Short mmCIF file of C-alpha atoms in Angstrom, two decimals:
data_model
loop_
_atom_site.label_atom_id
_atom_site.label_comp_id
_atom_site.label_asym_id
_atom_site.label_seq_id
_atom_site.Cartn_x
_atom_site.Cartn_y
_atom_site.Cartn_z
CA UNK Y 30 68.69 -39.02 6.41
CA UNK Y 31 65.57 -40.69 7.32
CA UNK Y 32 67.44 -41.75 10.39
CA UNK Y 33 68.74 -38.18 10.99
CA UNK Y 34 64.90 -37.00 11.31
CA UNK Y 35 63.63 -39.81 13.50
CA UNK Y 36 66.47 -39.18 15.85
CA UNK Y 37 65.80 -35.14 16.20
CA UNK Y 38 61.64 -35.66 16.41
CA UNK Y 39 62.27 -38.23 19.25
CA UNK Y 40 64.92 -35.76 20.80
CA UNK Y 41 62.44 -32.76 20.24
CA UNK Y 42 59.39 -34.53 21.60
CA UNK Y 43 61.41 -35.97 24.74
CA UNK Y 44 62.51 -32.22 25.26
CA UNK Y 45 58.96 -30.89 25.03
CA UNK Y 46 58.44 -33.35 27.50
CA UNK Y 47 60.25 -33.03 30.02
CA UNK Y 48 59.71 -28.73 30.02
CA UNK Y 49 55.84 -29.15 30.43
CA UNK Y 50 56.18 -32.19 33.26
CA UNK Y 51 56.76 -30.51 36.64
CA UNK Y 52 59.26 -31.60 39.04
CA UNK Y 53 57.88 -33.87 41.75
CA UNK Y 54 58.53 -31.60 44.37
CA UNK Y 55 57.11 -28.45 42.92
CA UNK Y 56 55.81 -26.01 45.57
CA UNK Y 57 53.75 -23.01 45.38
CA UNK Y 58 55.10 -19.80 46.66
CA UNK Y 59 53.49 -17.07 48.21
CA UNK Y 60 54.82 -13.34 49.17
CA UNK Y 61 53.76 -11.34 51.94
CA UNK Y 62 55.45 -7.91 52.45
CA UNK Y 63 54.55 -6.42 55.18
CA UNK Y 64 55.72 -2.47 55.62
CA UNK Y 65 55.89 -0.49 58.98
CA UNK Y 66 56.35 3.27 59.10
CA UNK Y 67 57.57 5.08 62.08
CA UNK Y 68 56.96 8.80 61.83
CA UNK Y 69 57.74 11.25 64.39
CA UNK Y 70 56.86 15.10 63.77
CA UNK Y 71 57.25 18.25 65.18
CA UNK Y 72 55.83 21.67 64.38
CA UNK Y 73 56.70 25.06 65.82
CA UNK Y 74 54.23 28.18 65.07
CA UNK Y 75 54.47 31.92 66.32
CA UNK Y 76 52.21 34.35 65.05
CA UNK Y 77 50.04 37.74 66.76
CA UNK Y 78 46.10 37.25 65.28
CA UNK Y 79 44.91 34.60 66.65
CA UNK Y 80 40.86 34.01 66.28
CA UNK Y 81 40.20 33.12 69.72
CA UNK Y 82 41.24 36.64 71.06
CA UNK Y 83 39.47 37.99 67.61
CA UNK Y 84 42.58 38.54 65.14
CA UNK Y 85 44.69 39.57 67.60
CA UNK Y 86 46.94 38.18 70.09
CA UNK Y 87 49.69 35.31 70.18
CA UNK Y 88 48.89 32.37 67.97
CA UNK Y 89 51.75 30.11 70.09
CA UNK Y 90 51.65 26.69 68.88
CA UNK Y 91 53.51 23.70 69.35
CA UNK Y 92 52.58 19.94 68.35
CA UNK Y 93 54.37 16.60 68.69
CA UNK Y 94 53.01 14.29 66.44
CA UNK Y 95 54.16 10.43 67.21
CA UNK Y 96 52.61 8.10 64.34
CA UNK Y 97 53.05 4.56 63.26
CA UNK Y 98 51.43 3.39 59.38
CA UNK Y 99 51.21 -0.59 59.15
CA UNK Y 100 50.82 -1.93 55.32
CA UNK Y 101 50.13 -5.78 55.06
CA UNK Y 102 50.60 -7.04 51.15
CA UNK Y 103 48.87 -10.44 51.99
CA UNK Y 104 49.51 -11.42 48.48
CA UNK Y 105 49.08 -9.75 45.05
CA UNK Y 106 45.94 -9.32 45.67
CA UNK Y 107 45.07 -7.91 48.99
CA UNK Y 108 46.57 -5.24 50.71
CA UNK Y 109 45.95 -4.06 54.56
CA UNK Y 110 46.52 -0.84 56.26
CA UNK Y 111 46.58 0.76 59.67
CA UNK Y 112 47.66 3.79 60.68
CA UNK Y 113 47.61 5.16 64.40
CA UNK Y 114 48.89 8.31 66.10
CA UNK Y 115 48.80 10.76 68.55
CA UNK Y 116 49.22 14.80 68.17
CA UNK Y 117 49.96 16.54 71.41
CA UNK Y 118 49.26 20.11 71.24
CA UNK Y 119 50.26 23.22 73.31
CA UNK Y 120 48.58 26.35 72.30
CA UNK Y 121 48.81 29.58 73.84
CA UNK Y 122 45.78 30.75 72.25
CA UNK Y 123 43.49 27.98 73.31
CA UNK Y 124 44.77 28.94 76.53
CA UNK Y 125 42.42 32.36 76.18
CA UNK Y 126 38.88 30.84 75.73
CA UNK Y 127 38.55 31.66 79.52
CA UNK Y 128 42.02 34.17 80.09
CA UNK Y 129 43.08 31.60 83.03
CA UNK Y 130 46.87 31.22 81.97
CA UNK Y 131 47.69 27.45 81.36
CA UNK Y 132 44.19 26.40 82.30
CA UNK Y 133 43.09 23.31 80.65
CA UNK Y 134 42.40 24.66 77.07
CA UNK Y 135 46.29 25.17 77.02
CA UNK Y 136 47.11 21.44 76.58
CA UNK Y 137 45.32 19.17 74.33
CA UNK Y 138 45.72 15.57 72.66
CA UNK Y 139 44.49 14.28 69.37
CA UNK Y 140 44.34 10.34 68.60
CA UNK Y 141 43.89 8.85 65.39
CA UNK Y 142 43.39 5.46 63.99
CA UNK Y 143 42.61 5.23 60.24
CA UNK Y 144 42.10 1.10 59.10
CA UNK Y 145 41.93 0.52 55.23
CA UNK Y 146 41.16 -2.32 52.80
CA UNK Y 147 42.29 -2.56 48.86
CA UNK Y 148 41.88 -5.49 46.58
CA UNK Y 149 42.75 -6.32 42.85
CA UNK Y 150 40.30 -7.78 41.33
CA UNK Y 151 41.04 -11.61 40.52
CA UNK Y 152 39.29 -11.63 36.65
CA UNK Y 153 40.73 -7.72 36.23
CA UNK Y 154 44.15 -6.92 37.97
CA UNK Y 155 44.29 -4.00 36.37
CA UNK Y 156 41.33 -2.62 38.93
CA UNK Y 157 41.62 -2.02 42.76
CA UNK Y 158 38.88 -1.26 44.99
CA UNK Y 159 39.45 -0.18 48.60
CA UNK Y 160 37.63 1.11 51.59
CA UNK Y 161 38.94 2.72 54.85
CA UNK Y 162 37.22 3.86 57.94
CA UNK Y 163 38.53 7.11 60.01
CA UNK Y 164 38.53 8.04 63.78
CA UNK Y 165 40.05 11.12 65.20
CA UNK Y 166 39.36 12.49 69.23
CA UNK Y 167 40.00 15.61 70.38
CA UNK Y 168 39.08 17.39 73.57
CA UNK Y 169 36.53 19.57 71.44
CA UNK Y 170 36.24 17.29 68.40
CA UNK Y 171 35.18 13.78 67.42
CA UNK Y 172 35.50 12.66 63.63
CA UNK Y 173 34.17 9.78 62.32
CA UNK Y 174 35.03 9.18 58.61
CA UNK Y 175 34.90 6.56 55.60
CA UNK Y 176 35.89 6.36 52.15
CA UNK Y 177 35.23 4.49 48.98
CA UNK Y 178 37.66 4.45 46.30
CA UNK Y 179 38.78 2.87 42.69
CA UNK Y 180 41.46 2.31 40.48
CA UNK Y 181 42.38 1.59 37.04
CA UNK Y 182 45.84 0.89 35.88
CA UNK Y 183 46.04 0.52 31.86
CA UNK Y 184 47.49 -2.88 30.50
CA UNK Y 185 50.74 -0.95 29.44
CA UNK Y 186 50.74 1.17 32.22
CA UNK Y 187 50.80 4.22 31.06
CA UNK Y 188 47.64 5.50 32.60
CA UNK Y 189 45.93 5.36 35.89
CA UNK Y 190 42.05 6.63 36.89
CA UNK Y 191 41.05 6.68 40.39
CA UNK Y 192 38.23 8.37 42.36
CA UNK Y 193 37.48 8.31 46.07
CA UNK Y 194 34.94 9.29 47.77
CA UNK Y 195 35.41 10.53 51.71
CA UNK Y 196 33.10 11.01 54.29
CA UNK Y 197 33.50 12.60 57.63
CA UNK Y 198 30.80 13.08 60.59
CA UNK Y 199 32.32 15.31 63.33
CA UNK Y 200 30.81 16.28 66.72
CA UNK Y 201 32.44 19.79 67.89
CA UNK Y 202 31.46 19.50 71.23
CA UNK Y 203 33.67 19.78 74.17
CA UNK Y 204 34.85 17.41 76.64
CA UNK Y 205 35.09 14.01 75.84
CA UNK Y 206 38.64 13.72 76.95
CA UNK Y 207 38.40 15.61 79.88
CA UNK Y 208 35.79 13.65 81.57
CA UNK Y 209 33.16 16.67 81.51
CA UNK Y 210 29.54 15.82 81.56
CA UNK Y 211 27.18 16.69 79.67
CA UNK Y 212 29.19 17.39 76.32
CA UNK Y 213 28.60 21.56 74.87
CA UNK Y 214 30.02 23.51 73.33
CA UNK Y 215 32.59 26.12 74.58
CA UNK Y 216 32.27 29.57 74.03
CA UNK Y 217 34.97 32.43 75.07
CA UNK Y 218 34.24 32.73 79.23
CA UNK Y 219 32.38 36.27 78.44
CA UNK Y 220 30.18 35.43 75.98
CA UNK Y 221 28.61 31.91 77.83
CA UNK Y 222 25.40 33.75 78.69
CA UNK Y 223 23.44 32.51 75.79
CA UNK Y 224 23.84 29.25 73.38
CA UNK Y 225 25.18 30.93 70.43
CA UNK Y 226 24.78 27.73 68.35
CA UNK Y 227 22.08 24.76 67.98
CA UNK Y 228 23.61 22.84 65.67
CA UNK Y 229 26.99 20.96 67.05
CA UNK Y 230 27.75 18.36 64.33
CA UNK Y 231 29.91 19.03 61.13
CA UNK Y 232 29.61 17.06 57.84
CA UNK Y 233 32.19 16.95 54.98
CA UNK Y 234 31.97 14.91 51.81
CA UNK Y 235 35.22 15.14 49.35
CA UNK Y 236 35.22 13.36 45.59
CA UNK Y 237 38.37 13.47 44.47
CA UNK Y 238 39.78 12.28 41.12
CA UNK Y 239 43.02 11.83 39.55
CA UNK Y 240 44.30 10.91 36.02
CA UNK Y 241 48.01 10.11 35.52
CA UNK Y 242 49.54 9.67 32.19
CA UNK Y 243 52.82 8.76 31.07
CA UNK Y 244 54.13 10.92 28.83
CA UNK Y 245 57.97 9.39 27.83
CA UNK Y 246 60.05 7.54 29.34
CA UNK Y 247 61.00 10.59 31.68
CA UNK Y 248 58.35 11.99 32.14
CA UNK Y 249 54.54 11.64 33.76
CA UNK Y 250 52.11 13.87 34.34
CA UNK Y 251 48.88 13.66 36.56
CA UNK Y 252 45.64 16.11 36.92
CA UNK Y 253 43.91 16.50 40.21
CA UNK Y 254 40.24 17.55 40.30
CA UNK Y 255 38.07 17.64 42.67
CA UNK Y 256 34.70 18.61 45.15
CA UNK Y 257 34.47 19.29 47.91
CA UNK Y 258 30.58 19.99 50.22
CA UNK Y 259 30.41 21.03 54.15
CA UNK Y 260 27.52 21.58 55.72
CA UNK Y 261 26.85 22.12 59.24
CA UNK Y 262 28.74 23.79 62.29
CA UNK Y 263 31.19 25.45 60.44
CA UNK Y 264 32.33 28.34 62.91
CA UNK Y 265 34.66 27.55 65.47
CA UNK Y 266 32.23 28.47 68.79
CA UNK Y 267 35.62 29.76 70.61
CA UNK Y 268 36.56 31.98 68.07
CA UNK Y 269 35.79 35.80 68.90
CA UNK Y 270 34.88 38.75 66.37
CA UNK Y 271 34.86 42.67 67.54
CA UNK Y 272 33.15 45.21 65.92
CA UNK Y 273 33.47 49.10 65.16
CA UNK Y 274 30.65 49.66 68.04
CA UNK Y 275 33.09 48.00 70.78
CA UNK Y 276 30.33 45.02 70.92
CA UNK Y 277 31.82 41.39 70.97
CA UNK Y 278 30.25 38.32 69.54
CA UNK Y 279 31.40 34.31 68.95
CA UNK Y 280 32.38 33.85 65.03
CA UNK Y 281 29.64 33.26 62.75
CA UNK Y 282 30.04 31.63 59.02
CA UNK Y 283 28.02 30.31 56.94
CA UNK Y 284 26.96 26.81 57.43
CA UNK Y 285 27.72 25.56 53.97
CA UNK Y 286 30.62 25.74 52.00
CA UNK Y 287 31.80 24.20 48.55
CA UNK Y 288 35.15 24.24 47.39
CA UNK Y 289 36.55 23.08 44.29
CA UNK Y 290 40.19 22.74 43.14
CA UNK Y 291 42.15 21.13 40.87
CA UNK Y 292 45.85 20.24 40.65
CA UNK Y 293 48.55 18.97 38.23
CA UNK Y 294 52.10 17.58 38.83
CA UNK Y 295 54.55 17.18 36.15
CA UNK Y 296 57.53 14.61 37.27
CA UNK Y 297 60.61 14.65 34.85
CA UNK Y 298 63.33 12.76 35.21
CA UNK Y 299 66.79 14.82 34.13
CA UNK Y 300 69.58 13.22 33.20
CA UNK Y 301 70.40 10.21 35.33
CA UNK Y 302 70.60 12.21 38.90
CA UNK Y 303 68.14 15.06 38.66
CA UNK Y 304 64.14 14.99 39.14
CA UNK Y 305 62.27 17.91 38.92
CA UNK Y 306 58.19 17.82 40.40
CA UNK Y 307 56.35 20.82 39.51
CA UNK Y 308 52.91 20.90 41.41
CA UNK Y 309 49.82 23.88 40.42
CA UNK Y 310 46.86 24.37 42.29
CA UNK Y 311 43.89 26.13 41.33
CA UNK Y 312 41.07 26.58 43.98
CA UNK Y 313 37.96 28.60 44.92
CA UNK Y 314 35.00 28.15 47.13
CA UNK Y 315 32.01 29.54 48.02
CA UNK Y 316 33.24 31.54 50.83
CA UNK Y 317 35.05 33.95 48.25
CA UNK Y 318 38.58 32.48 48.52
CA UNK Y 319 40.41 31.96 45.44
CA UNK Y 320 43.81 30.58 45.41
CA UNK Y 321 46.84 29.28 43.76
CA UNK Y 322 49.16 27.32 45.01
CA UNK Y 323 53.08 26.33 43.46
CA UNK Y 324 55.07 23.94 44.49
CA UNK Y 325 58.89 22.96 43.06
CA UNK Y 326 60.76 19.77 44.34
CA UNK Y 327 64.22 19.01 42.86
CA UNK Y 328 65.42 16.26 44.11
CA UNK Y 329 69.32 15.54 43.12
CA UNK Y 330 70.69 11.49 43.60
CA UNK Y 331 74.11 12.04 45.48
CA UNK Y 332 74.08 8.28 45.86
CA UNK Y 333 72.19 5.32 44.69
CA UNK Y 334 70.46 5.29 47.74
CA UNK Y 335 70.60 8.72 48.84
CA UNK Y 336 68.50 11.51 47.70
CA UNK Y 337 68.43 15.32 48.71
CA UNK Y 338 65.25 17.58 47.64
CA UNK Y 339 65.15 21.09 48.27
CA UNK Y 340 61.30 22.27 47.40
CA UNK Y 341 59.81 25.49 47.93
CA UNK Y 342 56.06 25.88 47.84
CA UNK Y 343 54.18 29.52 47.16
CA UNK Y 344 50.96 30.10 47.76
CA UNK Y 345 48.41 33.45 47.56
CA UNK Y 346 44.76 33.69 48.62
CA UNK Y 347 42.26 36.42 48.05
CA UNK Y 348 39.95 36.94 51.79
CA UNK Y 349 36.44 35.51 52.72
CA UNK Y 350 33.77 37.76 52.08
CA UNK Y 351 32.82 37.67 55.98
CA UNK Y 352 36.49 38.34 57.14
CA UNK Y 353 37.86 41.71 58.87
CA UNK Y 354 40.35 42.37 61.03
CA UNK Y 355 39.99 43.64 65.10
CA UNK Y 356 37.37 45.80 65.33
CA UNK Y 357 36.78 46.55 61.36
CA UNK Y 358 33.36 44.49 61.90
CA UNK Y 359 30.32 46.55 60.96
CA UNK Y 360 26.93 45.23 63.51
CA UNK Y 361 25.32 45.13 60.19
CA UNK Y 362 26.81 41.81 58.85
CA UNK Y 363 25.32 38.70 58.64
CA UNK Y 364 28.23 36.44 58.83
CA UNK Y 365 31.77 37.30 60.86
CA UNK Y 366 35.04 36.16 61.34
CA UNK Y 367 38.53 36.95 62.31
CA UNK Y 368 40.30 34.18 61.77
CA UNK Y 369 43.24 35.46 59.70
CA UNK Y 370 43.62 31.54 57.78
CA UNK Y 371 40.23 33.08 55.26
CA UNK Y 372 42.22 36.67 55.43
CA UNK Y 373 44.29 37.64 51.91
CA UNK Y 374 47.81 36.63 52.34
CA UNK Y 375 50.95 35.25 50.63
CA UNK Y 376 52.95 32.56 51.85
CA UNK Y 377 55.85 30.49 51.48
CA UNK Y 378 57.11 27.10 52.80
CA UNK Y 379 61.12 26.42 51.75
CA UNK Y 380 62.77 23.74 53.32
CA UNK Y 381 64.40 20.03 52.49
CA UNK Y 382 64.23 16.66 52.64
CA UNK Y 383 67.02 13.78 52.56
CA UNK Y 384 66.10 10.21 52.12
CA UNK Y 385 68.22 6.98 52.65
CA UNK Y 386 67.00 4.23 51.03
CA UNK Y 387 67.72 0.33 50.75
CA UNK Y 388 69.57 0.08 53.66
CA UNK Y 389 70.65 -3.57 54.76
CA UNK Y 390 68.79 -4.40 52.04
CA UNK Y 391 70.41 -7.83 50.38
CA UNK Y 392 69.18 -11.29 50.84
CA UNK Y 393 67.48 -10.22 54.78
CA UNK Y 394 64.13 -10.85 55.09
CA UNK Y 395 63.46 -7.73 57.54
CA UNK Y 396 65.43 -4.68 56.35
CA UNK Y 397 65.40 -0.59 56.47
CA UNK Y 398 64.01 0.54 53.36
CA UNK Y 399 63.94 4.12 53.74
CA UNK Y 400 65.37 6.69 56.60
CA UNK Y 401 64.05 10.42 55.93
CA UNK Y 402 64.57 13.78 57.25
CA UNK Y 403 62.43 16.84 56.10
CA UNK Y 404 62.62 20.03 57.55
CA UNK Y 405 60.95 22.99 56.69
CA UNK Y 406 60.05 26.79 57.42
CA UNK Y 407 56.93 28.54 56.75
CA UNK Y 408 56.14 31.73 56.43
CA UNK Y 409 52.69 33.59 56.04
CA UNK Y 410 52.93 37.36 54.80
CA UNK Y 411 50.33 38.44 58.00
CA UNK Y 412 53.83 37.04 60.08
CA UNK Y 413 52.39 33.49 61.19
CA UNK Y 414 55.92 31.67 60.50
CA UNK Y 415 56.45 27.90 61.95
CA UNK Y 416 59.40 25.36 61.83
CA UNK Y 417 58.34 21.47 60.86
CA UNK Y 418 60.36 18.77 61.44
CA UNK Y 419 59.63 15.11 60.34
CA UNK Y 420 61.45 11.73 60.76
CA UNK Y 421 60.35 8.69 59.27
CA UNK Y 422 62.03 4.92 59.60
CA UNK Y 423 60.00 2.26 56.85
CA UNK Y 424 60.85 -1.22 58.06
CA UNK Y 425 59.94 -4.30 55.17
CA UNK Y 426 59.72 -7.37 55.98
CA UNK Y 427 59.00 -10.46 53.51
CA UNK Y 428 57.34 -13.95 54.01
CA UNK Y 429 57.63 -16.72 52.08
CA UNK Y 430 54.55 -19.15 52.72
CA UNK Y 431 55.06 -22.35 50.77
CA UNK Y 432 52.87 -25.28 49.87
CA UNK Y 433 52.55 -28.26 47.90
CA UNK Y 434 50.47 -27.89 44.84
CA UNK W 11 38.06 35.90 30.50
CA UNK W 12 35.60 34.87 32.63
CA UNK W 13 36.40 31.78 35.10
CA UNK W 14 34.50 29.48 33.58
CA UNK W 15 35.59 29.65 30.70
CA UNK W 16 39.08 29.79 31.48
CA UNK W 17 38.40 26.46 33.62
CA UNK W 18 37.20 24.88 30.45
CA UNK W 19 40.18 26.35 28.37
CA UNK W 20 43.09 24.72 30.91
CA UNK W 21 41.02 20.88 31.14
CA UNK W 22 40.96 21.03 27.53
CA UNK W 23 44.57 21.93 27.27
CA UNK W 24 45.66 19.48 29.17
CA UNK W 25 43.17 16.73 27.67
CA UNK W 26 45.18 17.26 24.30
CA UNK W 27 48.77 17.55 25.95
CA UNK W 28 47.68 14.10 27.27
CA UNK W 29 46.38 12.24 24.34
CA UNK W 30 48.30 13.55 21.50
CA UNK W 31 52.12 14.01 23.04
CA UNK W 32 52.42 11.18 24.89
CA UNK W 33 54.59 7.82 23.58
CA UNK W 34 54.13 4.01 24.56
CA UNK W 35 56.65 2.86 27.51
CA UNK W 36 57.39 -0.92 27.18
CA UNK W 37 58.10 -2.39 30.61
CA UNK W 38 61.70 -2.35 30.38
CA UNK W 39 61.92 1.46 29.42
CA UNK W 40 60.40 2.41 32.99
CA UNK W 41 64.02 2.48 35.02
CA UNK W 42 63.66 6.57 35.55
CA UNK W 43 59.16 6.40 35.76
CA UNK W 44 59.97 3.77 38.45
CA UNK W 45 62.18 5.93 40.64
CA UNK W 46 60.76 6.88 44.26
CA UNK W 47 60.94 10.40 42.91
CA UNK W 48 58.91 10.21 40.13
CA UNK W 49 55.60 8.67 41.79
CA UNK W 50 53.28 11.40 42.35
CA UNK W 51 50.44 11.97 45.50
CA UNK W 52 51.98 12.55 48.76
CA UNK W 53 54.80 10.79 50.45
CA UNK W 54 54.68 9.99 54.50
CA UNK W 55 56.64 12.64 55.07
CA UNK W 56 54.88 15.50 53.69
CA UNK W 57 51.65 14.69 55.93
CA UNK W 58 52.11 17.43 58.45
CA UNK W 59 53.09 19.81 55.92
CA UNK W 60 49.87 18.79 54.03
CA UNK W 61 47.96 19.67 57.49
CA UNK W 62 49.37 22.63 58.48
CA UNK W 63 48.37 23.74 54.65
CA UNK W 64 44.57 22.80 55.43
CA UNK W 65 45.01 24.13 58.60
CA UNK W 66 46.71 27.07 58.23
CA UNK W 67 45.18 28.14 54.73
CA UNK W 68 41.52 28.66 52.84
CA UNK W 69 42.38 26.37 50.06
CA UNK W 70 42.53 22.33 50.17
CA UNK W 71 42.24 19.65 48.12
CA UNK W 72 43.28 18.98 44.85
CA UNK W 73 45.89 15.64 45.77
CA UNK W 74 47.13 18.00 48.57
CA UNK W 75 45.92 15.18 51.34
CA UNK W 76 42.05 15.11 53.23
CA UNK W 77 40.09 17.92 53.25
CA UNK W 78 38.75 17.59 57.13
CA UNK W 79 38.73 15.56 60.19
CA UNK W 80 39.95 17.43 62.74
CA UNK W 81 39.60 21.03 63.70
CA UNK W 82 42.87 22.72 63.13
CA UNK W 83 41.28 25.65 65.62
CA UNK W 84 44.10 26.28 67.11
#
């Protein structure tokens, strides 16, 4: 017996051995994943109230929006991000600043380049901090932006904090990518007798929060509030307003504005194929908009890898204090507009959106994760109604750094 | 009711709903909370939708996508 005992203690310690040693040739691994997005998309508006011809006249609109997102997971750790892009846009109401048909207004580019940071904290994983910086051109806008932001991911998972905090300083005045010296701003052709504005710069700070919880195992939900300031040039100097006397005048808003909404999003999972994502806004803002905004995905697994959602999306506002239609202006008023986006209106968006995911996926080290389609129509109840079309092709790719510990 | 008060109402709702109905997932009961599907924010391909809404619309905000840099004047 005595034996017996000896025997299984040596075997046991040998054992215990042998598990803690490490093999001789032992190397650390490390995992990079590095994720490119290709987007390509296309919008398609109509409409008869555009601002720049004071609520009336064609609101013709057509962007192509090429795009490309880089992600770079150095390691658990550290995570890189670039995204780049260019909007061209052809708008026949642009085209009427100065009533020369296709003049220069007509045809305008956007570029974009947003470069972002995150990092998990090394003595708490459980929080990420990140910053990004933001850069957008247009021929009558430059935007320079930053933001802040924080995470916190419960041990268990089950609920997530963040808050970010965004920046932008834009310049509204016209010509940087036409070559046009010295930089103004561009009023309507009739109304360039006097400067309308002094101030040409734009700022915007947004706070925005978010608190996800998981409810089940089918189910999460996540709330959405957040703040919103502007202060500065906040008319568009190109936008015209008539009034009852047959008098004409550029648009004139206030120069602050404070908006505050808050969402929520319910996700449920139904069954083993369905998913339902139910979306509520509430917003208002100082300019006397409220709104409400509804938004129902239900996205149906055909495959594995293959998932169709149809969504619609509702939407009603109530009008800006300062808006009226053509002509309804009264000389009296302080602050005008026309622009029929702060008019009361209804809309609608339907439309849907297949995704093929996984593809080639197996033991490749560069694969297609995702392929998506989306389409959509949108309709606005003053009859703005435009067709959107996006494609997007995500390409992974993994790297396996090894070295001797 | 007036809005504030009905602002106060819905946070507090949902600060209940959220800490008394909710149940501890272990790790290997997350299959269906891992799902694509089910993550919430905005996905690549709703980013000109989310533009045209700020563009197109008073409201923004509210995990919708940024709330400015660039003009949407036309």
């Amino acid at each position: 017996m005595k034996k017996k005992y000896i025997v299984f203690g040596a075997m046991a310690i040998s054992s215990f051995y042998g598990f803690a040693q490490q093999p001789a040739n032992y190397t650390k691994k490390k995992i990079s994943k590095s994720t490119i997005q290709i987007v390509y998309s296309q919008y398609l508006q109509n409409g008869d109230h555009s601002a720049v011809t004071g609520g009336k006249g064609t609101e013709k609109l057509q962007v192509y929006s090429p795009g490309i997102i880089i992600k770079q997971q150095a390691d658990s750790f550290n995570l890189y991000s670039v995204e780049a892009g260019i909007d061209v846009i052809s708008s026949a109401s642009k085209d009427n600043i100065d009533f020369v048909v296709s003049s220069a207004s007509k045809v305008s580019n956007r570029g974009y380049l947003h470069i972002g940071y995150d990092r998990k904290l090394k003595r708490n994983n459980n929080i990420t901090i990140g910053g990004a910086g933001y850069f957008s051109i247009e021929s009558d806008y430059l935007s320079l932006g930053g933001k802040l932001s924080a995470s916190y991911i419960s041990a268990d998972k089950s609920q997530e904090f963040s808050a970010e905090l965004q920046g932008y300083f834009d310049d509204l005045r016209w010509g940087r990518l036409n070559g046009e010296r010295p930089l103004k701003l561009v009023y309507p052709v009739e109304l360039r007798n006097r400067e309308w504005f002094t101030e040409y710069r734009r700022q915007s700070f947004n706070l925005n929060l978010s608190y996800q919880q998981t409810i089940n195992e089918r189910m999460i939900i996540a709330f959405f509030p957040g703040i919103s300031y502007q202060y500065g040039l906040l008319s568009t100097p190109y936008h015209r307003a008539y009034f009852k006397d047959s008098t004409e005048r550029v648009e004139n808003v206030p120069d602050k504005r404070l908006k505050i909404p808050l969402g929520l999003q319910l996700n449920s999972f139904i069954g083993d194929r369905y998913i339902l994502r139910l979306y509520y806004r509430f917003y208002k803002d100082d300019f006397g908009i409220t709104a409400h905004t509804f938004n129902t995905e239900f996205a149906v697994k055909m495959r594995p890898n293959l998932t169709l959602t149809p969504f619609i999306r509702l939407y009603t506002q109530e009008a800006a204090s300062f808006f009226k239609p053509y002509r309804q202006h009264d000389p009296q008023q302080q602050f005008y507009s026309s622009d029929y986006d702060l008019s009361k209106f209804n809309s609608y968006e339907l439309g849907m959106e297949g995704r093929l995911a996984g593809i080639g996926k197996g033991e490749k080290n560069i694969y297609t994760n995702n392929m998506s389609l989306r389409y959509s129509f949108y309709h606005r109840s003053d009859g703005v109604h435009a067709h959107m079309i996006t494609l997007l092709l995500e390409l992974v790719a993994h790297r396996i750094k090894t070295g001797k510990q | 009711m007036p809005l504030r008060k009905k602002y106060m109402t819905f946070s507090m709702g949902m600060v209940m709903i959220m800490t008394f109905s909710c149940k501890t997932v272990k790790p290997y009961q997350r299959v269906f909370l891992n799902d694509d599907a089910m993550q919430t924010g905005k996905r690549a391909t709703e980013k000109l939708s989310s533009a045209v809404h700020n563009y197109r619309e008073g409201a923004s905000g509210g995990g919708s996508g940024n709330t400015s840099g660039g003009c949407g004047c036309n």
